[in-house]
Amino acid sequence: MIAEGGLAALWLAAALAALQLVLGIMGVRSGRTDLLAAVRPVAVVQGVLTLIAFVALIWLFVTVDLSVALVAANDASTKPLLYKFAGTWGNHEGSMLMWVTILGVAGGAVAILERRLNERTLIATLAAQAAIGLGFYAFLLFASNPFARLNPAPVEGQGLNPLLQDPGLAFHPPTLYLGYVGLSVAFSFAVGALVTRDVGAAFARAMRPWVLGAWILLTLGITAGSYWAYYELGWGGWWFWDPVENASLMPWLAATALLHSVTVLATREGLRAWTVMLAVVAFSMSMVGTFLVRSGILTSVHAFAVDPKRGTFILALLAIYIGGALALFGLRVGTVREGSRFDAVSREGSLVINNLLLSAILGIVLVGTLYPLIAESVTGEKLSVGPPYFNSAAGPLALILVAVMAAGPVMRWRRDDLKAVARRIALPVLVAALALLAVILLAPGIRILPLLGLVAAAGVGLASLAPLWKRNLRRTPLFIWGMVISHLGIAVSMAGMAAESAFTRETLVATQVGATHKVGPYIVRLDDVQPIAGPNYTAIEATITARRGEGGEPMILKPETRSFPSPQTETNEAAIKTVLDGQLYIVVGKPDDQGRWQLRAWWKPFVTFIWLGGALVAFGGFLAMVGRIRREIRHAPPPEFI
């Protein structure tokens, strides 16, 4: 009955979404207070029902109810409990139910928490959120039912893709989906404001925490996904410009631009139409990513579905939502006042350049992601657009972007003097020049892009601290600290990317037990290879001793090659040792005809900076969000008592 209960909750939630939409439209058009007042509780109950449906599916996975088709296809009694739990969203239907649950709960949270918008705009926002939800409810109920029964039930399930049997699966998808769906809230805010012609500072201040929250979660999701791919796939890379990776990067780029734009609107009443457009674009990129992952047009460990009919359904939703929002934008943009003016040399001006550069990078990634798919559909030939395109096209723009990011926070609002700005950033420029000289002397022959990355990281790292100069640090607002830490995180992450790209050393050999090999500053020796048994797999485990130089302290690494019976799959589990200045990364493959083991080892200097920087960026965003909310609460008018 758990499955039937979950399905019933899903149907009821869909019905309430329809009611929420109808009440919202009628209430906004008529202005009747009873209709407006009814929308909030409907949104809350809808969110609760989606949560009940999702908890029901988790229960079915944890108890391995093989009479449910989805459980039988993705679960097994031999799986560890964590992967039974996380396996709930490690498949197409379960992940879509998670999507809808977050959508419904987010709508309920908006209904409960939001008090800054006028009532009509809020209700229009909730109606837009319900309209988005309705499409996905229809998708689940008519094309991807997660609670469909099997008769007869199999004796054992097929299990989860072994590559997904990793603790990272428990955290990476939920954070990413929370980010995607957070952008749906921003989209609904934009639609609501357009409907009521209420695009102003209050709208921006109301939307900003949701954008910040979505951006933080997207940052965490992308960072966690990058590290998961790095250690789990055994290829030693942290980013490959895979279309599914790009599907998460594109909403992040749009959300980053939106975050800066909404700040201008909230603070200075500028960039009104542009902010609304970015909210539409950001959610559009989430929908494009959803389409790519679930349409069956991609083959990837990240891709969930291979059924083109489902892709067509999502494509139709994408056309309806985005086409409708753009049509509404076209109709109402004339009624959105331009907002306050500012000079080119000003903080607003730097944020506009920031937005344009982010948009250009987004366009490059979008074209590089979609072009092979479009070309294949037209010519039938498979094409690939790889790192050379993305690095050469987006890399220079990213360097300009961080340079603008370094200068922007030291500029004044509305109007500034170019010479004064130059004086304020003179020290970071000097540090960057010294870094350039040092890298050229210490690492002759380094490629141009990593060189510029290291130089920019040094300059931006110092410039990011500039907003704290001459301030009383104890009285500095929390959102300023958040901006500083986020920008510093970008510099740290960039330094890690550049160092890993420039200085990584790789050794690939066929080796025998007892043989030693050099990789970077380390000497590694294969000591032993033994079979072992895991909870639901068998494996060959190698024991490797690594020393930094001849007299270094020994470190033991134990990479594995695992064999899973259900489904039958082999995976490489890398052994990674982290030290202060980098990571030693070792993978062992199968033996050859002469009994030699394939050994692949990398020394990756400062590679951990990539994810440390990502964590700093997200932490800075969190501080900024808390600081903004505290400031608004402090300045809110006192409650009225009758």
XYZ file of C-alpha atoms in Angstrom:
642
model
C 0.000 0.000 0.000
C 2.991 2.309 0.361
C 3.316 2.591 -3.420
C -0.390 3.272 -3.868
C -0.260 5.836 -1.053
C 2.662 7.610 -2.705
C 0.893 7.651 -6.050
C -2.305 8.991 -4.448
C -0.320 11.772 -2.756
C 1.187 12.652 -6.112
C -2.237 12.826 -7.793
C -3.598 14.998 -4.967
C -0.592 17.308 -5.198
C -1.182 17.647 -8.943
C -4.835 18.491 -8.336
C -3.847 21.131 -5.782
C -1.335 22.593 -8.225
C -4.177 22.996 -10.726
C -6.351 24.591 -8.031
C -3.481 26.884 -7.012
C -3.073 28.030 -10.593
C -6.790 28.688 -11.118
C -7.216 30.497 -7.788
C -4.109 32.539 -8.484
C -5.310 33.661 -11.912
C -8.782 34.493 -10.637
C -7.439 36.271 -7.578
C -4.942 38.412 -9.503
C -7.521 39.354 -12.139
C -10.356 40.125 -9.738
C -8.397 41.323 -6.726
C -10.727 39.357 -4.432
C -9.016 38.990 -1.090
C -10.663 35.639 -0.301
C -9.196 34.085 -3.437
C -5.782 35.616 -2.785
C -5.811 34.337 0.779
C -6.692 30.785 -0.353
C -3.612 30.361 -2.539
C -1.031 30.313 0.275
C -2.439 27.301 2.196
C -3.028 25.386 -1.053
C 0.643 25.847 -1.946
C 1.727 24.639 1.498
C -0.440 21.497 1.377
C 0.755 20.752 -2.148
C 4.355 20.863 -0.904
C 3.543 18.512 1.980
C 1.899 15.993 -0.380
C 4.906 15.893 -2.706
C 7.107 15.290 0.318
C 4.881 12.382 1.387
C 5.153 10.861 -2.106
C 8.936 11.159 -2.059
C 9.276 9.664 1.423
C 7.090 6.758 0.246
C 9.492 6.076 -2.623
C 12.487 6.222 -0.261
C 10.740 3.680 1.967
C 10.158 1.351 -1.004
C 13.860 1.513 -1.920
C 15.132 1.038 1.621
C 12.867 -1.993 2.166
C 13.658 -3.297 -1.379
C 10.013 -3.732 -2.405
C 10.641 -5.601 -5.666
C 6.978 -5.493 -6.636
C 7.626 -1.876 -7.716
C 9.183 -1.787 -11.191
C 11.498 1.109 -10.409
C 12.869 -0.622 -7.299
C 13.368 -3.903 -9.150
C 15.311 -2.122 -11.892
C 17.555 -0.067 -9.604
C 17.796 -1.771 -6.225
C 18.984 -5.074 -4.770
C 18.873 -6.683 -1.338
C 22.696 -6.978 -1.308
C 23.253 -3.250 -1.625
C 24.507 -1.350 1.443
C 21.782 0.710 3.139
C 23.274 4.055 2.041
C 22.978 3.093 -1.634
C 19.458 1.769 -1.185
C 18.597 5.203 0.212
C 20.541 7.239 -2.335
C 19.443 4.913 -5.129
C 16.007 6.512 -4.816
C 17.208 9.387 -6.975
C 19.885 7.479 -8.923
C 17.424 6.805 -11.745
C 15.121 8.702 -14.051
C 11.756 8.430 -12.276
C 13.133 8.868 -8.767
C 15.179 11.900 -9.701
C 12.140 13.460 -11.384
C 10.079 12.874 -8.240
C 12.834 14.568 -6.255
C 12.660 17.460 -8.766
C 8.881 17.795 -8.262
C 9.192 17.443 -4.482
C 11.701 20.271 -4.264
C 9.497 22.331 -6.592
C 6.431 21.770 -4.392
C 8.267 22.333 -1.112
C 9.885 25.491 -2.480
C 6.444 26.821 -3.461
C 5.171 26.078 0.040
C 8.196 27.832 1.545
C 7.552 30.915 -0.603
C 3.918 30.903 0.576
C 4.969 30.728 4.233
C 8.036 32.954 4.292
C 7.551 35.671 1.721
C 6.113 38.867 3.205
C 7.922 41.581 1.248
C 6.027 41.428 -2.035
C 2.605 42.952 -2.414
C -0.147 40.331 -2.257
C -1.025 40.297 -5.965
C 2.576 39.827 -7.080
C 3.106 37.047 -4.552
C -0.035 35.226 -5.681
C 0.965 35.624 -9.338
C 4.348 34.154 -8.362
C 2.723 31.159 -6.681
C 0.459 30.674 -9.702
C 3.518 30.597 -11.975
C 5.170 28.073 -9.656
C 2.033 25.931 -9.832
C 2.056 26.112 -13.636
C 5.636 24.800 -13.694
C 4.690 22.053 -11.257
C 1.696 20.954 -13.322
C 3.865 20.125 -16.313
C 6.171 17.963 -14.234
C 3.288 16.261 -12.422
C 1.874 15.336 -15.832
C 5.301 14.062 -16.883
C 5.519 11.819 -13.817
C 1.938 10.584 -13.786
C 1.579 9.880 -17.510
C 5.112 9.121 -18.736
C 7.364 8.213 -15.797
C 5.326 6.751 -12.947
C 7.776 5.898 -10.130
C 5.196 3.739 -8.319
C 4.252 1.362 -11.169
C 3.857 -2.240 -9.947
C 5.380 -5.441 -11.369
C 3.414 -8.697 -11.445
C 4.987 -11.093 -10.696
C 7.755 -9.468 -8.685
C 11.290 -10.737 -9.386
C 13.246 -12.640 -6.748
C 16.104 -10.135 -6.844
C 16.577 -6.625 -8.191
C 19.014 -5.577 -10.902
C 20.908 -3.231 -8.594
C 22.279 0.257 -9.074
C 24.927 1.273 -11.610
C 28.169 0.534 -9.670
C 29.612 3.881 -10.697
C 26.796 5.479 -8.741
C 27.406 3.346 -5.648
C 29.364 6.037 -3.915
C 28.640 8.324 -0.949
C 28.828 11.274 -3.344
C 25.531 10.173 -4.882
C 23.820 10.838 -1.559
C 24.806 14.524 -1.674
C 25.635 15.620 -5.226
C 22.233 15.223 -6.988
C 20.133 16.709 -4.162
C 22.274 19.843 -3.953
C 22.214 20.228 -7.716
C 18.456 19.747 -7.929
C 17.900 22.218 -5.102
C 19.851 24.717 -7.185
C 17.893 23.970 -10.354
C 14.567 24.281 -8.594
C 15.665 27.401 -6.733
C 16.011 29.006 -10.142
C 12.420 28.015 -10.883
C 11.435 30.221 -7.922
C 13.378 33.129 -9.418
C 11.619 32.455 -12.730
C 8.230 32.485 -10.995
C 9.104 35.751 -9.242
C 9.963 37.277 -12.618
C 6.725 36.066 -14.202
C 4.710 37.296 -11.202
C 6.352 40.723 -11.354
C 5.733 40.981 -15.095
C 2.068 40.018 -14.674
C 1.481 42.735 -12.065
C 3.991 45.205 -13.575
C 5.796 45.286 -10.234
C 9.462 45.120 -11.264
C 11.284 47.225 -8.692
C 13.600 47.178 -5.711
C 11.107 45.343 -3.474
C 10.761 42.605 -6.070
C 14.560 42.323 -6.313
C 15.040 42.204 -2.535
C 12.398 39.483 -2.288
C 13.945 37.427 -5.091
C 17.599 37.849 -4.059
C 17.706 35.277 -1.198
C 16.185 32.639 -3.483
C 18.703 33.373 -6.218
C 21.527 33.331 -3.668
C 20.292 30.051 -2.218
C 20.026 28.439 -5.662
C 23.457 29.752 -6.642
C 25.073 28.425 -3.445
C 23.559 24.988 -3.967
C 24.523 24.913 -7.631
C 28.073 25.862 -6.645
C 28.189 23.058 -4.076
C 26.595 20.591 -6.493
C 29.039 21.369 -9.304
C 32.036 21.305 -6.940
C 30.940 17.998 -5.402
C 30.199 16.554 -8.851
C 33.636 17.560 -10.086
C 35.350 15.848 -7.152
C 33.094 12.786 -7.457
C 34.062 12.353 -11.130
C 37.720 12.927 -10.227
C 38.009 10.146 -7.673
C 35.292 7.749 -8.826
C 35.784 7.469 -12.592
C 39.516 6.733 -12.284
C 40.632 8.947 -15.181
C 42.216 11.621 -13.056
C 40.289 14.547 -14.530
C 38.127 17.041 -12.692
C 36.289 18.520 -15.707
C 35.881 17.198 -19.230
C 33.319 19.572 -20.771
C 30.972 16.609 -20.955
C 27.497 17.776 -22.145
C 25.992 16.716 -18.831
C 28.641 18.640 -16.918
C 27.867 21.626 -19.120
C 24.175 21.170 -18.344
C 24.906 22.115 -14.737
C 27.456 24.808 -15.572
C 25.104 26.789 -17.836
C 22.486 27.520 -15.138
C 25.325 28.452 -12.766
C 26.713 30.988 -15.238
C 23.265 32.495 -15.755
C 22.584 32.481 -12.001
C 25.899 34.234 -11.339
C 24.955 36.980 -13.786
C 21.468 37.184 -12.247
C 22.903 37.399 -8.743
C 24.935 40.476 -9.645
C 22.135 42.013 -11.678
C 19.541 41.593 -8.939
C 21.927 43.323 -6.530
C 22.025 46.368 -8.799
C 18.225 46.383 -8.978
C 17.781 45.914 -5.226
C 20.390 48.503 -4.306
C 20.254 51.112 -7.067
C 16.981 50.503 -8.943
C 18.878 49.741 -12.168
C 18.890 46.926 -14.763
C 15.191 46.143 -14.330
C 14.404 44.519 -17.681
C 17.805 42.835 -17.800
C 17.257 41.251 -14.383
C 13.893 39.842 -15.399
C 15.386 38.480 -18.620
C 18.237 36.813 -16.714
C 15.755 35.122 -14.367
C 14.051 33.638 -17.424
C 17.372 32.617 -18.991
C 18.651 31.002 -15.776
C 15.618 28.747 -15.464
C 15.735 28.090 -19.210
C 19.229 26.694 -18.764
C 17.939 24.422 -15.989
C 15.284 23.142 -18.374
C 17.845 22.666 -21.170
C 19.952 20.633 -18.747
C 16.937 18.564 -17.747
C 16.179 17.922 -21.410
C 19.765 16.885 -22.196
C 19.983 14.464 -19.275
C 16.575 12.851 -19.802
C 15.973 12.938 -23.542
C 18.121 9.935 -24.393
C 20.227 11.973 -26.836
C 23.309 11.673 -24.610
C 25.224 8.610 -23.464
C 26.764 9.367 -20.105
C 27.012 7.996 -16.600
C 25.016 11.091 -15.637
C 22.272 10.588 -18.228
C 19.128 8.960 -16.853
C 16.825 8.099 -19.737
C 17.096 6.601 -23.192
C 13.465 7.061 -24.184
C 13.049 9.778 -26.862
C 9.321 10.116 -26.007
C 10.253 11.414 -22.589
C 12.653 13.849 -24.190
C 9.898 15.100 -26.447
C 7.681 15.651 -23.404
C 10.356 17.734 -21.656
C 11.081 19.607 -24.883
C 7.385 20.513 -25.060
C 7.489 21.734 -21.437
C 10.599 23.753 -22.191
C 8.887 25.365 -25.192
C 5.753 26.170 -23.200
C 7.481 27.628 -20.146
C 10.270 29.504 -21.820
C 8.263 30.514 -24.863
C 5.440 31.722 -22.642
C 7.782 33.666 -20.376
C 9.552 35.286 -23.332
C 6.206 36.197 -24.908
C 5.090 37.756 -21.619
C 8.408 39.580 -21.393
C 7.940 40.912 -24.919
C 4.435 42.138 -24.113
C 5.325 43.770 -20.801
C 8.898 44.979 -21.293
C 7.578 48.348 -22.479
C 5.908 48.821 -19.119
C 9.105 48.107 -17.172
C 10.744 51.454 -16.498
C 14.427 51.752 -17.358
C 15.589 52.422 -13.811
C 18.343 54.669 -12.490
C 21.166 55.725 -14.792
C 24.882 55.351 -14.068
C 28.229 56.134 -15.676
C 30.310 53.536 -17.490
C 33.042 53.887 -14.849
C 31.048 52.817 -11.806
C 30.261 49.694 -9.870
C 27.086 49.267 -11.883
C 29.156 49.563 -15.069
C 31.541 46.827 -13.909
C 28.575 44.608 -13.062
C 27.121 45.156 -16.540
C 30.450 44.086 -18.077
C 30.469 41.142 -15.682
C 26.989 40.189 -16.913
C 27.938 40.516 -20.569
C 31.054 38.374 -20.154
C 29.145 35.710 -18.241
C 26.493 35.742 -20.950
C 29.141 35.395 -23.665
C 30.725 32.423 -21.852
C 27.275 30.924 -21.418
C 26.700 31.300 -25.160
C 30.021 29.582 -25.931
C 29.196 26.651 -23.662
C 25.658 26.397 -25.041
C 26.847 26.358 -28.660
C 29.606 23.846 -27.909
C 27.136 21.595 -26.110
C 24.293 21.683 -28.627
C 26.220 21.909 -31.913
C 27.262 18.199 -32.057
C 23.690 17.139 -31.274
C 22.182 19.409 -33.927
C 24.843 18.457 -36.482
C 24.227 14.740 -35.891
C 20.479 15.164 -36.282
C 21.025 16.946 -39.625
C 23.959 15.039 -41.170
C 23.845 11.754 -39.242
C 27.555 12.067 -38.440
C 28.795 12.010 -34.868
C 30.862 15.064 -33.956
C 32.467 16.039 -30.695
C 33.409 19.433 -29.325
C 36.053 18.955 -26.684
C 38.262 20.882 -24.281
C 40.340 22.661 -26.994
C 37.245 24.561 -28.170
C 35.950 25.426 -24.713
C 39.361 26.317 -23.285
C 40.393 28.506 -26.201
C 37.002 30.214 -26.582
C 35.899 30.619 -22.973
C 39.302 30.768 -21.244
C 40.330 34.284 -22.378
C 36.866 35.658 -21.543
C 37.070 34.064 -18.107
C 40.406 35.803 -17.499
C 38.913 39.173 -18.482
C 35.938 38.396 -16.248
C 38.080 37.860 -13.165
C 40.012 41.047 -13.933
C 36.716 42.964 -13.973
C 35.702 41.112 -10.810
C 38.871 42.377 -9.136
C 38.192 46.011 -10.043
C 34.412 46.109 -9.527
C 34.229 45.996 -5.706
C 36.632 48.973 -5.341
C 34.506 51.203 -7.599
C 31.881 53.627 -6.317
C 28.185 53.344 -7.159
C 26.790 55.518 -10.006
C 29.990 57.423 -10.888
C 33.720 57.053 -10.358
C 37.027 58.351 -11.676
C 39.213 56.067 -13.776
C 42.446 57.375 -12.283
C 41.148 56.843 -8.767
C 40.155 53.265 -9.636
C 43.619 52.664 -11.109
C 45.217 53.838 -7.837
C 43.023 51.487 -5.810
C 43.989 48.418 -7.842
C 47.667 49.360 -8.286
C 48.870 46.982 -5.566
C 47.045 43.898 -6.950
C 48.372 44.749 -10.417
C 51.906 44.957 -8.991
C 51.480 41.586 -7.271
C 50.215 40.071 -10.533
C 53.268 41.448 -12.362
C 55.603 39.952 -9.745
C 53.765 36.623 -10.042
C 54.246 36.760 -13.812
C 57.985 37.288 -13.408
C 58.282 34.530 -10.795
C 56.407 31.928 -12.841
C 58.403 32.669 -15.990
C 61.670 32.301 -14.056
C 60.681 29.206 -12.075
C 58.649 27.390 -14.745
C 60.046 28.243 -18.184
C 58.029 26.747 -21.004
C 54.709 26.918 -19.179
C 51.726 27.249 -21.541
C 50.110 30.650 -21.895
C 46.669 29.883 -20.436
C 47.928 28.307 -17.174
C 50.481 31.126 -16.909
C 47.789 33.780 -17.172
C 45.623 31.793 -14.778
C 48.319 31.787 -12.089
C 49.014 35.488 -12.599
C 45.324 36.398 -12.481
C 44.831 34.271 -9.362
C 47.576 36.163 -7.558
C 46.186 39.584 -8.513
C 42.528 38.700 -7.916
C 43.342 37.005 -4.625
C 44.775 40.248 -3.260
C 42.166 42.465 -4.928
C 39.354 40.403 -3.425
C 40.497 41.627 0.003
C 40.329 45.278 -1.069
C 36.771 45.896 0.237
C 38.140 45.207 3.739
C 40.917 47.795 3.559
C 40.564 50.658 6.046
C 37.424 49.059 7.524
C 36.713 48.139 11.101
C 36.608 44.387 10.502
C 34.367 43.740 13.509
C 31.763 46.169 12.166
C 32.030 45.097 8.544
C 28.632 43.792 7.329
C 28.394 40.048 6.864
C 27.425 40.361 3.192
C 30.685 42.242 2.534
C 32.586 39.354 4.111
C 30.565 37.024 1.913
C 31.541 38.880 -1.260
C 35.203 38.947 -0.226
C 35.317 35.222 0.565
C 33.488 34.267 -2.633
C 35.856 36.310 -4.792
C 38.833 34.902 -2.880
C 37.426 31.417 -3.555
C 37.409 32.151 -7.293
C 41.111 33.089 -7.080
C 41.959 29.951 -5.077
C 40.054 27.723 -7.486
C 41.704 29.379 -10.480
C 45.156 28.861 -8.957
C 44.346 25.163 -8.505
C 43.120 24.776 -12.094
C 46.175 26.534 -13.529
C 48.658 24.620 -11.347
C 47.036 21.259 -12.128
C 47.014 22.048 -15.833
C 50.607 23.254 -15.936
C 52.473 20.971 -13.548
C 50.699 17.568 -13.506
C 53.031 14.617 -14.083
C 51.778 11.228 -15.287
C 53.368 7.764 -15.361
C 51.738 4.878 -17.252
C 53.594 1.550 -17.089
C 53.128 -2.239 -17.078
C 54.840 -3.275 -13.865
C 55.608 -6.330 -11.738
C 55.514 -6.755 -7.975
C 58.631 -5.209 -6.461
C 59.321 -2.778 -9.326
C 59.612 0.977 -8.662
C 58.671 3.944 -10.840
C 58.920 7.718 -10.605
C 55.944 10.076 -10.814
C 56.626 13.749 -10.147
C 58.620 13.995 -6.896
C 57.458 10.524 -5.751
C 58.891 7.019 -6.149
C 56.176 4.342 -6.107
C 56.645 0.586 -5.663
C 54.085 -2.163 -6.297
C 54.320 -4.361 -3.175
C 51.474 -6.797 -3.577
C 48.208 -7.626 -5.385
C 45.509 -9.634 -3.607
C 41.835 -10.552 -4.178
C 39.371 -9.177 -1.605
C 35.602 -9.265 -1.065
C 33.392 -6.195 -0.538
C 29.749 -5.993 0.638
C 28.350 -6.544 -2.882
C 31.438 -6.967 -5.071
C 34.779 -8.727 -5.362
C 37.996 -6.869 -6.129
C 41.694 -7.037 -6.867
C 43.494 -4.767 -4.412
C 47.046 -3.568 -4.971
C 49.337 -2.386 -2.172
C 51.675 0.390 -3.240
C 54.341 2.197 -1.228
C 55.132 5.784 -2.223
C 58.028 7.904 -0.957
C 58.796 11.538 -1.695
C 62.379 11.161 -2.824
C 64.682 8.350 -1.727
C 64.525 9.155 1.991
C 60.868 10.197 2.255
C 58.391 8.771 4.730
C 56.513 5.771 3.233
C 52.833 6.195 2.317
C 50.644 3.164 1.596
C 48.048 3.361 -1.204
C 45.560 0.619 -2.062
C 43.822 1.059 -5.432
C 41.235 -1.543 -6.453
C 39.623 -2.983 -9.542
C 36.109 -4.030 -8.500
C 33.750 -6.521 -10.154
C 30.025 -6.160 -9.481
C 27.703 -9.098 -10.274
C 24.471 -7.045 -10.562
C 24.625 -5.387 -12.983
C 27.879 -6.957 -14.206
C 30.345 -4.085 -14.215
C 34.010 -3.453 -13.481
C 35.177 -0.202 -11.939
C 38.541 1.251 -10.981
C 38.759 2.670 -7.482
C 41.645 5.119 -7.395
C 43.888 5.419 -4.347
C 44.523 9.074 -3.523
C 46.915 10.567 -0.985
C 46.517 14.248 -0.193
C 49.504 16.242 0.997
C 49.959 19.951 1.557
C 50.967 20.792 -2.018
C 48.908 18.324 -4.031
C 47.677 14.787 -4.505
C 49.231 11.483 -5.557
C 46.609 9.571 -7.588
C 47.080 5.900 -8.526
C 44.948 3.458 -10.521
C 45.725 -0.222 -11.126
C 44.267 -2.112 -14.076
C 44.298 -5.729 -15.265
C 47.433 -7.895 -15.720
C 48.804 -8.533 -19.209
C 49.947 -11.876 -20.712
C 53.314 -11.602 -18.921
C 51.761 -11.062 -15.491
C 52.537 -7.355 -15.391
C 49.993 -5.000 -13.845
C 48.901 -1.800 -15.537
C 49.840 1.065 -13.244
C 48.735 4.636 -13.916
C 49.860 7.344 -11.518
C 49.568 11.132 -11.456
C 51.182 13.792 -9.298
C 48.803 16.765 -9.260
C 50.234 19.866 -7.571
C 47.671 22.021 -5.719
C 44.737 20.238 -7.362
C 42.816 20.402 -4.065
C 42.679 24.190 -4.450
C 40.058 23.657 -7.168
C 37.497 22.259 -4.711
C 38.690 24.311 -1.755
C 37.994 27.391 -3.878
C 34.539 26.065 -4.791
C 33.741 25.530 -1.115
C 34.920 29.077 -0.328
C 32.726 30.487 -3.095
C 29.684 28.707 -1.664
C 30.554 29.671 1.923
C 30.900 33.303 0.888
C 27.498 33.106 -0.758
C 26.055 31.683 2.447
C 27.504 34.541 4.519
C 26.148 37.063 2.014
C 22.675 35.518 2.188
C 22.635 35.502 5.990
C 23.953 39.069 6.063
C 21.314 40.316 3.619
C 18.473 38.598 5.495
C 19.683 39.954 8.852
C 19.916 43.461 7.418
C 16.389 43.322 5.991
C 14.957 41.985 9.238
C 16.738 44.763 11.158
C 15.338 47.445 8.835
C 11.850 45.962 8.493
C 8.999 48.102 9.886
C 7.672 46.945 13.281
C 4.592 44.691 13.163
C 1.227 46.383 13.508
C -0.938 45.474 16.479
C -4.667 46.048 16.512
